[in-house]
Amino acid sequence: RRLVEIEYQKEIDAEPSTRLVEPYSLERQLPNWYVHTWDRTSDGARSFRLDRMRSAKLMREKFEAREGFEPTRLRDARTAKVLYDKEIARWAIERGARPLADGSAVRDLPVGSDEWLESEVLSLRGEATLLEPDELRHSIAARAKTLAKELGVERMRARA
């Protein structure tokens, strides 16, 4: 029950930030480890990926556990439904997706941010399709078109 000062590098920020946190628990959610905290810097519950921590310094100051506070990753997150093509279905099933009769797979994912979901779907290079929520389908499609243009891709595969 001691405070920890972390230097954390968010994916979308150019520079790392320094946070003072009350660590509560560690969780493995493939493929990453998370530490669930009360972040005194932002005065709220936060979960941090361990691989994005540049440093962690155990402080001398102790803290009392917050009554009734049971942090879990993405507890208030909305859910997105993602369809994985046959080519990557096995990998997706290992991480919690449900297999479908045609060899593909589908998974309901907790989403902490729209940016994370966009990067998750686009990182699969056309082997995954966001089914829900609909408004994010449109923003991801627009981002994919922008990236294709920036990369000089003239033709994109169309789903049958």
Short mmCIF file of C-alpha atoms in Angstrom, two decimals:
data_model
loop_
_atom_site.label_atom_id
_atom_site.label_comp_id
_atom_site.label_asym_id
_atom_site.label_seq_id
_atom_site.Cartn_x
_atom_site.Cartn_y
_atom_site.Cartn_z
CA ARG A 1 0.00 0.00 0.00
CA ARG A 2 2.69 2.46 -1.07
CA LEU A 3 2.37 5.12 -3.75
CA VAL A 4 4.19 4.62 -7.03
CA GLU A 5 5.36 7.30 -9.43
CA ILE A 6 5.25 6.09 -13.02
CA GLU A 7 6.40 7.56 -16.28
CA TYR A 8 3.81 6.46 -18.83
CA GLN A 9 3.90 6.64 -22.61
CA LYS A 10 0.44 6.78 -24.17
CA GLU A 11 0.19 5.59 -27.75
CA ILE A 12 -1.21 8.91 -28.94
CA ASP A 13 1.10 11.27 -26.99
CA ALA A 14 4.53 12.33 -28.21
CA GLU A 15 5.94 12.65 -24.70
CA PRO A 16 5.47 10.43 -21.64
CA SER A 17 3.58 11.75 -18.61
CA THR A 18 4.44 11.34 -14.94
CA ARG A 19 1.67 9.95 -12.72
CA LEU A 20 1.38 9.36 -9.00
CA VAL A 21 -0.77 6.26 -8.45
CA GLU A 22 -2.19 4.02 -5.77
CA PRO A 23 -1.68 0.52 -7.23
CA TYR A 24 -4.43 -2.02 -6.45
CA SER A 25 -4.06 -5.04 -8.70
CA LEU A 26 -2.34 -6.59 -11.70
CA GLU A 27 -4.24 -8.30 -14.49
CA ARG A 28 -3.15 -10.29 -17.52
CA GLN A 29 -5.42 -9.75 -20.51
CA LEU A 30 -3.74 -11.28 -23.52
CA PRO A 31 -1.44 -10.13 -24.83
CA ASN A 32 -0.77 -7.46 -22.15
CA TRP A 33 -0.39 -6.96 -18.42
CA TYR A 34 -2.26 -4.10 -16.72
CA VAL A 35 -1.97 -2.44 -13.33
CA HIS A 36 -5.23 -1.06 -11.96
CA THR A 37 -4.82 2.09 -9.93
CA TRP A 38 -6.30 5.19 -8.43
CA ASP A 39 -4.43 7.89 -10.32
CA ARG A 40 -3.85 10.82 -7.99
CA THR A 41 -2.62 12.94 -10.89
CA SER A 42 -5.99 12.82 -12.66
CA ASP A 43 -8.01 11.97 -9.52
CA GLY A 44 -9.68 8.89 -10.97
CA ALA A 45 -9.54 5.17 -11.58
CA ARG A 46 -7.04 4.29 -14.34
CA SER A 47 -5.52 1.14 -15.77
CA PHE A 48 -2.03 1.26 -17.27
CA ARG A 49 -0.35 -1.20 -19.60
CA LEU A 50 2.93 -2.33 -18.08
CA ASP A 51 4.74 -2.36 -21.43
CA ARG A 52 4.05 1.37 -21.82
CA MET A 53 5.65 2.30 -18.51
CA ARG A 54 9.07 3.87 -18.96
CA SER A 55 9.82 3.73 -15.24
CA ALA A 56 8.21 3.05 -11.87
CA LYS A 57 9.49 4.41 -8.58
CA LEU A 58 8.20 3.13 -5.25
CA MET A 59 7.56 6.11 -2.96
CA ARG A 60 7.88 6.18 0.82
CA GLU A 61 4.36 7.53 1.30
CA LYS A 62 1.69 4.93 2.08
CA PHE A 63 -2.00 5.09 1.23
CA GLU A 64 -5.17 3.64 2.74
CA ALA A 65 -7.25 1.50 0.39
CA ARG A 66 -10.29 3.40 -0.85
CA GLU A 67 -13.44 1.95 0.62
CA GLY A 68 -15.54 0.13 -1.97
CA PHE A 69 -13.01 0.74 -4.75
CA GLU A 70 -12.51 -2.43 -6.79
CA PRO A 71 -10.75 -1.46 -9.99
CA THR A 72 -11.07 -3.61 -13.09
CA ARG A 73 -9.95 -2.88 -16.61
CA LEU A 74 -12.58 -1.16 -18.72
CA ARG A 75 -15.40 -1.78 -16.24
CA ASP A 76 -17.55 0.99 -17.72
CA ALA A 77 -16.53 0.32 -21.30
CA ARG A 78 -18.95 -0.10 -24.13
CA THR A 79 -18.77 -3.21 -26.28
CA ALA A 80 -17.73 -3.54 -29.91
CA LYS A 81 -18.39 -6.60 -32.06
CA VAL A 82 -15.52 -7.62 -34.35
CA LEU A 83 -15.59 -10.26 -37.10
CA TYR A 84 -12.26 -12.01 -37.83
CA ASP A 85 -11.55 -13.59 -41.23
CA LYS A 86 -10.67 -17.27 -41.53
CA GLU A 87 -6.99 -16.35 -41.93
CA ILE A 88 -6.74 -15.05 -38.37
CA ALA A 89 -9.72 -16.75 -36.69
CA ARG A 90 -7.53 -19.25 -34.81
CA TRP A 91 -5.54 -16.41 -33.27
CA ALA A 92 -8.73 -14.54 -32.36
CA ILE A 93 -10.30 -17.66 -30.80
CA GLU A 94 -7.23 -18.06 -28.56
CA ARG A 95 -8.01 -14.56 -27.27
CA GLY A 96 -11.70 -15.12 -26.59
CA ALA A 97 -13.52 -14.98 -29.94
CA ARG A 98 -16.29 -17.47 -30.76
CA PRO A 99 -15.72 -19.69 -33.80
CA LEU A 100 -18.31 -19.54 -36.59
CA ALA A 101 -19.34 -22.35 -38.96
CA ASP A 102 -17.59 -20.77 -41.97
CA GLY A 103 -14.19 -20.74 -40.20
CA SER A 104 -14.28 -17.09 -39.19
CA ALA A 105 -14.76 -15.87 -35.61
CA VAL A 106 -16.58 -13.10 -33.79
CA ARG A 107 -15.75 -11.36 -30.52
CA ASP A 108 -17.34 -8.80 -28.26
CA LEU A 109 -14.54 -6.46 -27.15
CA PRO A 110 -14.64 -3.97 -24.28
CA VAL A 111 -13.61 -0.60 -25.70
CA GLY A 112 -11.91 2.00 -23.58
CA SER A 113 -11.49 4.52 -26.37
CA ASP A 114 -12.47 4.97 -30.00
CA GLU A 115 -8.80 5.52 -30.87
CA TRP A 116 -7.83 2.16 -29.38
CA LEU A 117 -10.54 0.34 -31.31
CA GLU A 118 -9.56 2.05 -34.55
CA SER A 119 -5.92 1.05 -34.12
CA GLU A 120 -6.90 -2.51 -33.13
CA VAL A 121 -9.05 -3.06 -36.24
CA LEU A 122 -6.66 -1.33 -38.64
CA SER A 123 -3.66 -3.23 -37.27
CA LEU A 124 -5.21 -6.44 -38.60
CA ARG A 125 -4.81 -5.13 -42.16
CA GLY A 126 -8.21 -5.99 -43.54
CA GLU A 127 -8.55 -9.36 -41.76
CA ALA A 128 -11.06 -7.96 -39.26
CA THR A 129 -14.31 -6.06 -39.67
CA LEU A 130 -16.02 -3.96 -37.05
CA LEU A 131 -19.70 -4.97 -36.97
CA GLU A 132 -20.86 -2.74 -34.09
CA PRO A 133 -21.18 0.07 -33.06
CA ASP A 134 -22.25 1.48 -36.38
CA GLU A 135 -20.93 5.02 -35.88
CA LEU A 136 -17.41 3.68 -35.36
CA ARG A 137 -17.68 1.51 -38.49
CA HIS A 138 -17.92 4.72 -40.50
CA SER A 139 -15.01 6.46 -38.78
CA ILE A 140 -12.77 3.40 -39.18
CA ALA A 141 -13.70 3.08 -42.86
CA ALA A 142 -12.86 6.75 -43.38
CA ARG A 143 -9.52 6.35 -41.60
CA ALA A 144 -8.70 3.25 -43.71
CA LYS A 145 -9.38 5.24 -46.90
CA THR A 146 -7.16 8.08 -45.69
CA LEU A 147 -4.35 5.67 -44.86
CA ALA A 148 -4.67 3.94 -48.23
CA LYS A 149 -4.38 7.31 -49.96
CA GLU A 150 -1.35 8.33 -47.85
CA LEU A 151 0.34 5.00 -48.59
CA GLY A 152 -0.45 5.17 -52.30
CA VAL A 153 -2.64 2.07 -52.31
CA GLU A 154 -4.81 2.25 -55.40
CA ARG A 155 -7.11 -0.72 -54.80
CA MET A 156 -8.47 -2.04 -51.57
CA ARG A 157 -9.98 -5.49 -51.27
CA ALA A 158 -13.72 -5.56 -51.15
CA ARG A 159 -15.53 -8.14 -49.04
CA ALA A 160 -17.59 -10.68 -50.91
#
